[in-house]
Every structure is written in C-alpha cells, then in structure tokens.
Tab-separated table of C-alpha atoms and ligand atoms in Angstrom:
chain	number	residue	atom	x	y	z
A	1	MET	CA	0.000	0.000	0.000
A	2	ILE	CA	2.971	2.297	0.730
A	3	GLY	CA	3.433	4.680	-2.172
A	4	MET	CA	-0.032	3.966	-3.521
A	5	LYS	CA	-1.915	7.030	-4.742
A	6	PRO	CA	-4.555	8.027	-2.150
A	7	TRP	CA	-7.284	8.194	-4.830
A	8	LEU	CA	-6.504	4.616	-5.900
A	9	LEU	CA	-6.634	3.431	-2.307
A	10	GLY	CA	-9.962	5.270	-1.881
A	11	ALA	CA	-11.387	3.702	-5.053
A	12	MET	CA	-10.303	0.219	-3.892
A	13	LEU	CA	-11.897	0.750	-0.503
A	14	PHE	CA	-15.100	2.052	-2.097
A	15	SER	CA	-15.405	-0.941	-4.397
A	16	THR	CA	-14.732	-3.316	-1.489
A	17	LEU	CA	-17.509	-1.702	0.511
A	18	CYS	CA	-19.904	-1.751	-2.442
A	19	ALA	CA	-19.149	-5.422	-2.998
A	20	GLU	CA	-20.047	-6.236	0.604
A	21	GLU	CA	-23.004	-8.593	0.739
A	22	PHE	CA	-25.316	-9.239	3.635
A	23	ASN	CA	-27.318	-12.306	4.437
A	24	TYR	CA	-31.096	-11.991	4.672
A	25	ASP	CA	-31.840	-15.669	4.264
A	26	GLU	CA	-32.625	-17.596	7.464
A	27	THR	CA	-31.627	-20.874	5.795
A	28	LYS	CA	-28.124	-19.486	5.227
A	29	VAL	CA	-27.428	-18.798	8.888
A	30	SER	CA	-24.562	-21.149	9.748
A	31	PRO	CA	-24.562	-22.967	13.074
A	32	TYR	CA	-22.957	-20.896	15.821
A	33	VAL	CA	-22.160	-21.437	19.471
A	34	LEU	CA	-23.320	-18.889	22.014
A	35	PRO	CA	-20.940	-18.375	24.942
A	36	LEU	CA	-22.550	-19.333	28.252
A	37	LEU	CA	-23.592	-16.530	30.548
A	38	PHE	CA	-22.319	-18.567	33.445
A	39	GLU	CA	-20.835	-21.959	34.152
A	40	HIS	CA	-22.922	-25.060	34.642
A	41	LYS	CA	-21.715	-28.026	36.661
A	42	ASP	CA	-23.314	-31.426	36.048
A	43	GLY	CA	-26.043	-29.668	34.059
A	44	THR	CA	-27.078	-27.332	36.891
A	45	PRO	CA	-26.195	-23.649	37.067
A	46	ALA	CA	-23.143	-22.956	39.220
A	47	MET	CA	-24.600	-19.538	39.905
A	48	SER	CA	-27.052	-17.737	42.178
A	49	ALA	CA	-28.682	-14.331	42.086
A	50	SER	CA	-26.274	-12.984	44.700
A	51	LEU	CA	-23.188	-14.417	42.972
A	52	TRP	CA	-24.413	-12.877	39.730
A	53	GLN	CA	-24.898	-9.470	41.374
A	54	GLN	CA	-21.672	-9.561	43.346
A	55	GLN	CA	-19.290	-11.063	40.829
A	56	ARG	CA	-20.364	-12.334	37.426
A	57	ARG	CA	-22.212	-9.171	36.448
A	58	ALA	CA	-19.124	-7.049	37.073
A	59	GLU	CA	-16.981	-9.476	35.062
A	60	ILE	CA	-19.303	-9.098	32.078
A	61	VAL	CA	-19.415	-5.305	32.407
A	62	SER	CA	-15.584	-5.282	32.328
A	63	LEU	CA	-15.512	-7.641	29.354
A	64	LEU	CA	-17.870	-5.505	27.275
A	65	GLU	CA	-16.162	-2.324	28.386
A	66	LYS	CA	-12.811	-3.684	27.228
A	67	GLU	CA	-13.900	-5.456	24.056
A	68	MET	CA	-16.810	-3.410	22.765
A	69	PHE	CA	-17.674	0.026	24.119
A	70	GLY	CA	-14.552	1.320	25.849
A	71	LYS	CA	-14.139	2.832	29.280
A	72	ALA	CA	-15.958	6.058	30.095
A	73	PRO	CA	-14.550	8.434	32.721
A	74	PRO	CA	-16.511	9.041	35.921
A	75	ARG	CA	-19.137	11.757	35.555
A	76	PRO	CA	-17.894	15.121	36.806
A	77	ALA	CA	-19.810	17.472	39.112
A	78	LEU	CA	-22.704	18.751	37.037
A	79	ARG	CA	-24.403	22.146	36.992
A	80	PHE	CA	-28.089	22.511	36.208
A	81	ARG	CA	-29.696	25.704	34.877
A	82	VAL	CA	-33.454	26.088	34.634
A	83	MET	CA	-34.156	27.385	31.122
A	84	GLU	CA	-37.923	27.217	31.467
A	85	ALA	CA	-39.911	26.595	34.664
A	86	ALA	CA	-42.991	24.352	34.484
A	87	THR	CA	-45.342	25.897	31.913
A	88	PRO	CA	-48.740	24.574	30.723
A	89	ALA	CA	-48.456	22.817	27.350
A	90	LEU	CA	-50.350	20.389	25.095
A	91	GLY	CA	-53.644	22.147	25.681
A	92	GLY	CA	-53.196	22.226	29.453
A	93	LYS	CA	-52.797	18.439	29.795
A	94	ALA	CA	-49.054	18.715	30.390
A	95	LEU	CA	-46.427	20.883	31.978
A	96	ARG	CA	-43.313	21.594	29.932
A	97	GLN	CA	-39.935	22.247	31.553
A	98	GLN	CA	-36.480	22.822	30.086
A	99	VAL	CA	-33.141	22.559	31.830
A	100	ARG	CA	-29.537	22.853	30.676
A	101	VAL	CA	-27.012	20.433	32.177
A	102	PHE	CA	-23.364	21.565	32.112
A	103	PHE	CA	-20.658	18.917	32.315
A	104	SER	CA	-17.926	21.312	33.425
A	105	SER	CA	-17.319	24.976	34.235
A	106	LYS	CA	-17.481	25.646	30.479
A	107	ASP	CA	-20.739	26.613	28.735
A	108	ASP	CA	-20.227	23.980	26.023
A	109	PRO	CA	-20.846	21.167	25.524
A	110	ALA	CA	-24.077	21.033	27.541
A	111	LEU	CA	-27.146	18.824	27.410
A	112	ASP	CA	-30.546	20.486	27.033
A	113	LEU	CA	-33.322	18.407	28.561
A	114	LEU	CA	-36.947	18.857	27.591
A	115	VAL	CA	-39.674	17.513	29.875
A	116	TYR	CA	-43.401	17.082	29.358
A	117	ARG	CA	-45.204	15.736	32.391
A	118	PRO	CA	-48.877	15.076	33.112
A	119	ALA	CA	-50.450	18.174	34.636
A	120	GLN	CA	-52.921	16.261	36.775
A	121	HIS	CA	-50.603	14.020	38.855
A	122	SER	CA	-50.359	14.923	42.510
A	123	LYS	CA	-47.383	12.583	42.966
A	124	PRO	CA	-44.022	12.614	41.135
A	125	ALA	CA	-44.578	11.214	37.635
A	126	PRO	CA	-43.075	7.998	36.255
A	127	VAL	CA	-40.782	8.761	33.330
A	128	ILE	CA	-39.937	7.447	29.901
A	129	PHE	CA	-36.583	8.992	29.058
A	130	GLY	CA	-34.817	8.727	25.714
A	131	LEU	CA	-32.360	10.744	23.657
A	132	ASN	CA	-33.494	12.076	20.280
A	133	PHE	CA	-31.728	12.259	16.916
A	134	LYS	CA	-32.564	15.721	15.587
A	135	GLY	CA	-32.635	18.151	18.487
A	136	ASN	CA	-35.339	18.838	21.075
A	137	GLN	CA	-37.143	21.191	18.688
A	138	SER	CA	-37.724	18.235	16.347
A	139	VAL	CA	-39.846	16.243	18.815
A	140	GLN	CA	-42.836	18.644	18.875
A	141	ALA	CA	-43.858	21.576	16.707
A	142	ASP	CA	-43.782	23.793	19.774
A	143	PRO	CA	-42.145	27.219	19.282
A	144	ALA	CA	-41.269	27.390	22.986
A	145	ILE	CA	-38.767	24.533	22.692
A	146	LEU	CA	-35.215	25.845	22.670
A	147	LEU	CA	-33.491	25.366	19.330
A	148	CYS	CA	-30.607	22.926	19.547
A	149	ARG	CA	-27.180	24.639	19.761
A	150	SER	CA	-24.984	21.664	18.817
A	151	TRP	CA	-23.662	20.291	15.522
A	152	ILE	CA	-26.553	18.698	13.694
A	153	ASP	CA	-27.144	16.753	10.498
A	154	ASN	CA	-29.742	18.419	8.244
A	155	LYS	CA	-29.780	15.771	5.498
A	156	ASP	CA	-33.527	15.210	6.022
A	157	LEU	CA	-34.150	18.857	5.235
A	158	LYS	CA	-31.964	18.490	2.112
A	159	LYS	CA	-29.353	20.799	3.639
A	160	PRO	CA	-26.425	18.446	4.144
A	161	ASP	CA	-23.904	21.296	4.416
A	162	VAL	CA	-25.732	23.167	7.159
A	163	HIS	CA	-24.792	21.983	10.624
A	164	HIS	CA	-26.833	24.154	12.963
A	165	ALA	CA	-30.476	23.574	13.872
A	166	LEU	CA	-33.020	25.263	11.617
A	167	GLU	CA	-36.459	26.657	12.510
A	168	GLU	CA	-37.963	24.437	9.842
A	169	SER	CA	-36.857	21.360	11.814
A	170	ARG	CA	-39.473	22.036	14.497
A	171	GLY	CA	-41.658	18.964	14.871
A	172	ILE	CA	-39.970	16.936	12.079
A	173	ASP	CA	-39.686	13.924	14.391
A	174	ALA	CA	-42.969	14.425	16.249
A	175	GLY	CA	-44.267	11.104	14.910
A	176	LYS	CA	-41.537	9.337	16.895
A	177	TRP	CA	-42.395	11.306	20.050
A	178	PRO	CA	-46.190	11.116	20.620
A	179	MET	CA	-46.079	13.260	23.762
A	180	ALA	CA	-49.850	13.733	24.043
A	181	TYR	CA	-50.312	9.953	23.976
A	182	ALA	CA	-47.668	9.311	26.666
A	183	ILE	CA	-49.146	12.075	28.840
A	184	GLU	CA	-52.615	10.554	28.462
A	185	ARG	CA	-51.149	7.242	29.613
A	186	GLY	CA	-49.765	8.972	32.713
A	187	TYR	CA	-46.055	9.131	31.803
A	188	ALA	CA	-43.705	12.076	31.802
A	189	VAL	CA	-41.373	12.125	28.802
A	190	VAL	CA	-37.852	13.468	29.134
A	191	THR	CA	-35.619	13.857	26.099
A	192	GLY	CA	-32.340	15.448	25.028
A	193	TYR	CA	-30.360	15.585	21.782
A	194	TYR	CA	-27.679	12.874	21.492
A	195	GLY	CA	-25.362	15.267	19.628
A	196	ASP	CA	-25.321	17.554	22.688
A	197	ILE	CA	-23.243	14.774	24.236
A	198	ASP	CA	-21.227	13.752	21.228
A	199	PRO	CA	-21.912	14.796	17.626
A	200	ASP	CA	-22.233	11.669	15.514
A	201	VAL	CA	-19.226	12.262	13.255
A	202	ASP	CA	-15.825	10.638	13.211
A	203	ASP	CA	-13.835	13.783	13.994
A	204	GLY	CA	-10.889	12.398	15.970
A	205	TRP	CA	-12.588	13.086	19.337
A	206	LYS	CA	-12.256	16.844	19.031
A	207	ASN	CA	-15.873	17.678	19.822
A	208	GLY	CA	-18.488	16.564	22.342
A	209	VAL	CA	-17.686	15.231	25.783
A	210	HIS	CA	-14.535	13.376	24.700
A	211	ALA	CA	-12.829	16.751	24.364
A	212	LEU	CA	-13.638	17.506	28.005
A	213	PHE	CA	-11.110	14.880	29.061
A	214	PRO	CA	-7.967	15.874	27.111
A	215	GLU	CA	-5.734	13.774	29.363
A	216	ASN	CA	-7.699	10.627	28.367
A	217	GLU	CA	-7.799	11.588	24.732
A	218	SER	CA	-4.041	12.184	24.418
A	219	GLN	CA	-3.533	8.614	25.640
A	220	ARG	CA	-6.225	6.948	23.567
A	221	ASN	CA	-5.865	3.212	23.183
A	222	ALA	CA	-7.938	0.232	22.053
A	223	GLU	CA	-10.009	0.408	25.259
A	224	SER	CA	-10.845	4.111	25.075
A	225	TRP	CA	-14.501	5.076	24.946
A	226	GLY	CA	-16.263	5.585	21.656
A	227	SER	CA	-19.432	7.510	20.849
A	228	LEU	CA	-21.858	4.807	22.032
A	229	ALA	CA	-20.191	4.846	25.453
A	230	ALA	CA	-20.403	8.647	25.431
A	231	TRP	CA	-24.143	8.615	24.642
A	232	ALA	CA	-24.651	6.046	27.415
A	233	TRP	CA	-22.631	8.283	29.757
A	234	GLY	CA	-24.901	11.178	28.742
A	235	MET	CA	-27.981	9.094	29.577
A	236	SER	CA	-26.627	8.757	33.116
A	237	VAL	CA	-26.002	12.505	33.204
A	238	ALA	CA	-29.673	13.052	32.379
A	239	MET	CA	-30.564	10.559	35.108
A	240	ASP	CA	-28.477	12.592	37.588
A	241	TRP	CA	-30.826	15.475	36.882
A	242	ILE	CA	-34.030	13.389	36.861
A	243	VAL	CA	-33.382	11.800	40.280
A	244	GLN	CA	-33.090	15.178	41.986
A	245	GLU	CA	-36.156	16.704	40.274
A	246	PRO	CA	-39.088	16.563	42.744
A	247	SER	CA	-41.829	16.455	40.087
A	248	LEU	CA	-40.411	13.224	38.595
A	249	ASP	CA	-40.246	9.759	40.155
A	250	GLY	CA	-36.553	8.838	40.011
A	251	LYS	CA	-37.361	5.274	41.049
A	252	ARG	CA	-39.617	4.809	38.008
A	253	VAL	CA	-37.552	5.808	35.017
A	254	ALA	CA	-37.763	3.645	31.907
A	255	LEU	CA	-34.814	4.257	29.588
A	256	GLN	CA	-35.769	4.147	25.900
A	257	GLY	CA	-33.593	4.249	22.792
A	258	PHE	CA	-34.050	3.604	19.098
A	259	SER	CA	-31.552	2.149	16.641
A	260	ARG	CA	-27.977	3.307	17.446
A	261	LEU	CA	-29.468	4.834	20.586
A	262	GLY	CA	-31.078	1.448	21.283
A	263	LYS	CA	-27.530	0.056	21.397
A	264	ALA	CA	-26.412	2.910	23.693
A	265	THR	CA	-29.475	2.341	25.885
A	266	LEU	CA	-28.488	-1.251	26.586
A	267	TRP	CA	-24.990	-0.169	27.553
A	268	ALA	CA	-26.304	2.700	29.713
A	269	ALA	CA	-28.604	0.302	31.559
A	270	ALA	CA	-25.654	-2.047	32.066
A	271	CYS	CA	-23.530	0.720	33.588
A	272	ASP	CA	-26.249	2.467	35.565
A	273	GLU	CA	-28.650	0.378	37.614
A	274	ARG	CA	-30.804	3.376	38.559
A	275	PHE	CA	-32.849	2.921	35.372
A	276	ALA	CA	-35.849	0.908	36.563
A	277	ALA	CA	-36.780	-0.476	33.136
A	278	VAL	CA	-35.110	-0.669	29.737
A	279	ILE	CA	-36.672	-0.323	26.265
A	280	SER	CA	-34.400	-0.985	23.308
A	281	GLN	CA	-36.014	-0.530	19.914
A	282	ASN	CA	-34.667	-1.807	16.571
A	283	SER	CA	-31.122	-1.794	17.973
A	284	GLY	CA	-29.790	-4.537	15.680
A	285	ALA	CA	-26.100	-5.454	15.356
A	286	GLY	CA	-24.017	-4.196	18.256
A	287	GLY	CA	-27.324	-3.951	20.176
A	288	ALA	CA	-29.866	-6.670	20.905
A	289	ALA	CA	-29.320	-8.827	17.783
A	290	LEU	CA	-27.095	-11.902	18.010
A	291	ASN	CA	-23.976	-10.949	16.061
A	292	LYS	CA	-22.883	-14.553	15.553
A	293	ARG	CA	-25.898	-15.183	13.278
A	294	ILE	CA	-24.358	-12.856	10.682
A	295	PHE	CA	-27.798	-11.828	9.465
A	296	GLY	CA	-28.292	-8.289	8.134
A	297	GLU	CA	-25.710	-5.845	9.465
A	298	THR	CA	-22.419	-7.391	10.596
A	299	VAL	CA	-19.726	-6.363	13.066
A	300	GLY	CA	-17.370	-5.625	10.169
A	301	ARG	CA	-19.845	-3.324	8.499
A	302	LEU	CA	-20.519	-1.549	11.828
A	303	ASN	CA	-16.835	-0.918	12.424
A	304	ARG	CA	-16.156	0.202	8.859
A	305	SER	CA	-19.160	2.519	8.562
A	306	PHE	CA	-19.064	3.941	12.064
A	307	PRO	CA	-15.452	3.747	13.255
A	308	HIS	CA	-16.204	6.123	16.118
A	309	TRP	CA	-19.017	4.127	17.750
A	310	PHE	CA	-17.159	1.287	19.471
A	311	CYS	CA	-13.711	0.987	21.033
A	312	GLY	CA	-10.685	-0.144	19.010
A	313	ASN	CA	-10.747	-3.676	20.431
A	314	PHE	CA	-14.138	-4.349	18.830
A	315	ARG	CA	-12.453	-4.258	15.400
A	316	GLN	CA	-10.824	-7.625	16.044
A	317	TYR	CA	-14.299	-9.140	15.574
A	318	SER	CA	-14.910	-7.560	12.168
A	319	ASP	CA	-15.747	-10.466	9.826
A	320	ASN	CA	-14.728	-12.623	12.763
A	321	GLU	CA	-17.875	-12.906	14.894
A	322	ALA	CA	-17.114	-16.546	15.735
A	323	ALA	CA	-14.161	-15.355	17.834
A	324	MET	CA	-16.329	-13.160	20.084
A	325	PRO	CA	-16.215	-14.505	23.658
A	326	PHE	CA	-19.650	-12.896	24.174
A	327	ASP	CA	-22.719	-11.972	22.176
A	328	SER	CA	-25.687	-9.661	22.627
A	329	HIS	CA	-27.271	-11.857	25.321
A	330	PHE	CA	-24.371	-10.762	27.575
A	331	LEU	CA	-25.369	-7.144	27.040
A	332	LEU	CA	-29.063	-7.867	27.612
A	333	ALA	CA	-28.312	-9.888	30.736
A	334	LEU	CA	-26.843	-6.789	32.369
A	335	ALA	CA	-30.368	-5.343	32.499
A	336	ALA	CA	-31.448	-8.211	34.792
A	337	PRO	CA	-33.457	-8.456	36.929
A	338	ARG	CA	-35.056	-5.226	35.666
A	339	PRO	CA	-37.895	-5.279	33.135
A	340	LEU	CA	-36.428	-5.256	29.617
A	341	LEU	CA	-38.448	-4.667	26.451
A	342	ILE	CA	-36.935	-5.497	23.066
A	343	THR	CA	-38.798	-4.219	20.039
A	344	SER	CA	-38.298	-4.901	16.338
A	345	ALA	CA	-40.103	-4.164	13.062
A	346	THR	CA	-41.029	-6.680	10.364
A	347	GLU	CA	-39.314	-4.815	7.512
A	348	ASP	CA	-36.197	-4.005	9.519
A	349	ARG	CA	-34.231	-7.037	8.335
A	350	TRP	CA	-30.992	-5.031	8.617
A	351	ALA	CA	-31.485	-5.132	12.410
A	352	ASP	CA	-32.404	-8.854	12.382
A	353	PRO	CA	-35.668	-9.032	14.391
A	354	HIS	CA	-35.337	-12.806	14.782
A	355	GLY	CA	-31.791	-12.410	16.134
A	356	GLU	CA	-33.122	-9.865	18.641
A	357	PHE	CA	-35.822	-12.300	19.740
A	358	LEU	CA	-33.340	-15.168	20.088
A	359	ALA	CA	-30.992	-13.003	22.160
A	360	ALA	CA	-33.860	-12.106	24.477
A	361	ARG	CA	-34.570	-15.844	24.887
A	362	ALA	CA	-30.896	-16.561	25.517
A	363	THR	CA	-30.994	-14.053	28.388
A	364	ASN	CA	-33.632	-16.046	30.303
A	365	PRO	CA	-31.181	-18.015	32.507
A	366	VAL	CA	-30.127	-14.817	34.284
A	367	TYR	CA	-33.717	-13.697	34.889
A	368	GLN	CA	-34.458	-17.188	36.213
A	369	LEU	CA	-31.742	-16.753	38.844
A	370	PHE	CA	-33.983	-13.989	40.207
A	371	SER	CA	-37.089	-16.193	39.983
A	372	HIS	CA	-38.418	-14.317	36.966
A	373	THR	CA	-39.461	-16.279	33.909
A	374	GLY	CA	-37.825	-13.927	31.407
A	375	LEU	CA	-39.355	-14.215	27.929
A	376	THR	CA	-41.842	-17.078	27.854
A	377	ALA	CA	-42.644	-17.021	24.125
A	378	THR	CA	-40.760	-19.793	22.339
A	379	GLU	CA	-41.680	-18.547	18.854
A	380	MET	CA	-41.672	-15.016	17.465
A	381	PRO	CA	-45.083	-13.471	18.241
A	382	ALA	CA	-47.357	-12.186	15.483
A	383	PRO	CA	-46.740	-8.537	14.536
A	384	GLY	CA	-48.603	-6.149	16.802
A	385	LYS	CA	-48.822	-8.598	19.706
A	386	LEU	CA	-46.803	-7.564	22.760
A	387	VAL	CA	-45.339	-10.424	24.788
A	388	ASN	CA	-45.597	-8.586	28.081
A	389	ASP	CA	-43.176	-10.651	30.188
A	390	ARG	CA	-40.342	-9.420	32.407
A	391	ILE	CA	-38.308	-9.661	29.217
A	392	GLY	CA	-40.872	-8.307	26.770
A	393	TYR	CA	-40.765	-8.575	23.024
A	394	PHE	CA	-42.738	-6.583	20.454
A	395	LEU	CA	-42.644	-6.870	16.676
A	396	ARG	CA	-44.326	-4.020	14.823
A	397	GLN	CA	-45.502	-4.357	11.250
A	398	GLY	CA	-43.497	-1.899	9.168
A	399	PRO	CA	-40.077	-0.311	8.709
A	400	HIS	CA	-37.189	0.800	10.919
A	401	SER	CA	-38.809	3.651	12.827
A	402	VAL	CA	-40.719	4.562	15.985
A	403	THR	CA	-44.490	5.023	15.923
A	404	GLU	CA	-47.338	5.559	18.360
A	405	GLU	CA	-47.958	1.807	18.187
A	406	ASP	CA	-44.485	1.286	19.674
A	407	TRP	CA	-45.285	3.803	22.398
A	408	LYS	CA	-48.460	1.882	23.179
A	409	ALA	CA	-46.273	-1.185	23.722
A	410	TYR	CA	-43.875	0.872	25.900
A	411	CYS	CA	-46.758	2.135	28.055
A	412	ASP	CA	-48.418	-1.304	28.344
A	413	PHE	CA	-45.036	-2.756	29.341
A	414	CYS	CA	-44.336	-0.020	31.904
A	415	ASP	CA	-47.896	-0.235	33.309
A	416	ARG	CA	-47.280	-3.889	34.065
A	417	HIS	CA	-43.666	-3.866	35.232
A	418	MET	CA	-43.205	-0.351	36.617
A	419	PRO	CA	-46.688	0.208	38.117
A	420	PHE	CA	-47.677	3.557	39.475
A	421	ASN	CA	-50.658	4.880	41.469
A	422	PRO	CA	-51.326	8.525	40.559
B	501	GCU	C1	-27.526	2.364	10.432
B	501	GCU	C2	-26.633	1.399	11.166
B	501	GCU	C3	-27.340	0.718	12.321
B	501	GCU	C4	-28.000	1.747	13.211
B	501	GCU	C5	-28.874	2.653	12.376
B	501	GCU	C6	-29.454	3.847	13.112
B	501	GCU	O1	-28.521	1.646	9.753
B	501	GCU	O2	-26.116	0.502	10.238
B	501	GCU	O3	-26.432	-0.032	13.083
B	501	GCU	O4	-28.717	1.116	14.236
B	501	GCU	O5	-28.094	3.237	11.346
B	501	GCU	O6	-29.017	4.206	14.167
B	501	GCU	O7	-30.350	4.461	12.519
C-alpha cells in the first residue's frame, strides 16, 4: 500500500464496501455457538442471584467495556440551569420544563433536557426517558422549545452542508415522540439531543464530551470510549438530573432508545442500575441482535461505517464474529433483573428481528436466577402482539422507525412492570 496514490486506495476501498453482501436468508445462517452466561456443573447452574450481582455481572461489564464500548470516565460534578420553569403545554394536559445540564465549568458542551409531564398528577410522575436524533425542537412543533445549539445533520431537510439547527426542523420527528399519547397514559417524557453529548461524526474526538477529558484523549488506546459509550454516559447525566427533580419519580424511570441509541441504551442500563426499566427498539447489530448469526448488518460493516461508535478492540471481531467470547445476550443480561423490552419491526431485516428475539430468549437463565421467567414465548409473536413478560418482546408491522404503536407497547409494558398509582 505504501506509495499507492490516495485516490486509488480510496477507489479500492469504495469498491470493497460496495461489494459487501449481507445475508437476509434464514436458511443461510450457519450454526454458531453462544458463549454461556455462566458456568454449569453437572447440568445445573453454578450460579445464584447474589453471585451474579456480586461477581459475574461485574466481570461481564468489564468484558464488554474492554472489548466493545470502551471505558468512560466518571461523571464530573454537574451544573443545572433552569431554562424554562414548568409551563402549561399540550392544551393544558401537560407541563413543559427545560433545563440545561453543564458537564464542566465551560458553557459547552451542555445537554438540554426537555420535559413534558402530566399536569394532573399529585405525585411525582413515572418517566420514559430517551435521547433524540434531531434536536429537542424536532420532537414537537412547539415554538417554545429551545433550538438545539450543537452540531446537527440536516440531510432530512436536504441541507447536508448546514450543521446548525433550523427553525424548519421544528416537529420533524414528532411522529416518533407522541407526547400527548404518553401524557394521556400517565407518563412524563424526558428527552435530550444525542449530539449535545457527542456529535455523531468521526472527527478524531475533538468535539463533544470526549474533548472535556484531554488527558484521556491524548492517551487513547484500544479500550478508550467511543461515541456509544459517550451517549450512554450522557444518559446517566440526564438521570443525575431526573433523580433530583421533585416532580419526577426517580425510582420509576424507563430508559428508551431507538436504533444506534437502542444500542447505547443497553450499555447505559448495564452501567447504571438506577434505570428501573429498559426499552431498546430496533437496535440490531451491536445492540440486541445476536452478532454470531451474521444476518443483516455485521460487526465488520458496523466498524467500517461507524469507526467512532465502538472501542478499538471491537475491530478484532470484524468479519470474525465466531471469535467473540460474548454476544448480545451478555449485554441484555446486564439489564437483569429489571424489566427489559426489546422491540423490532417486520421490515427491519438489517437489524435482524429474529436475532433480537433469540438473544432475548438466551438471556432467560439470568432472569431465572432472580425467579423471573424472562421471555416465555418460544416462537416469534405475530406482529402487533406484545409479549408482556419481564423480558418483553414486540414486533411491529413496518419499517425501521418509531411510531405511536411502539409507544403503546412501551406504556403497556411499563404499566405492568413499573406500576404507578397517581
Ligand atoms: C444504520 C446502522 C445501524 C443503526 C442505524 C441507526 O442503519 O447501520 O447499526 O442502528 O443506522 O441508528 O439508525
């Protein structure tokens, strides 16, 4: 390669990527062996709930930290600034609040949190909290929502070269955030923009929260944190605010995330046991789907397309999933014994809905240690039918997205496993 013209190298790389093929045929999934979550002796589990909590869980967190996500620094002392005190919204059914969370003495980066909570509750409200993809102003067409101040991708608005939030982006993702519905179901919704934590570009760790820790960044190695670990870290930052906010019930916070944020959600729940329930939607490879099935997106494709998401060590499993000493059931098991809802969509073959279902099933042994049944369904349920177990599974008819139907499943799941008396 030395001496090769950069354009030739680029062209070769491009053609290699274009030639990449992905399997969507269940009959072509080769046999694979899933690593055991814990040892068995003479066919019986050499494990107990307390041993899991005191030892095995921590071993798996360290393994995934080292091999997949990288190590995040401890969260610094945070500063909170009220940007908007509780104000009637959504026709008086909700109260809207906005707060800015500073990670350091600097004004940037900072995470803007937007809250809608039911106006009628006399007690602190249970929460569904999730980061959004396009800025807080995108989740509702509400002119009072502060416009995002961070780097943003405006491809959807056909302005790929503009990287600040535009007025016209107000409400563009409202379909994914049916606030009025969640409020009617009795839940507060808290959201923040994932790019406030780390803009989703491979920029050599110059922006976002990585740049707040220059000493770590100058010594980057194969175990240093990537963007997924940063978004997970940011989810815990938001939780630091939620738990001290009197109008919200910090003991009833369900963490939700979609797609790449569904991957980050699983890791955040693994690192932070304050989240009472976990909802990971269409998270696919590197998330809930079993990577060893090599169905749809692969580890190699993840690492090549998004080199900033995982830590350097994860690259050793590119096109080499068989060598992974873990799979997604390890990640899911770190949610135990908390309620965990995995959701998929029928047309989202890239994210391998069946692989997500199988991983949820493979997680059952850990839930059983805690006398929970885990996911009881042995076959994929029909689309639209929520399996409302302690490990829940929901397959929506349709594409990779989030809809009100998904939120209905979230609320039904939370009603059962995170009950609340208003
Ligand atoms: C791409 C990527 C997925 C990811 C998704 C998303 O499709 O390949 O891994 O989950 O983007 O976040 O929208």
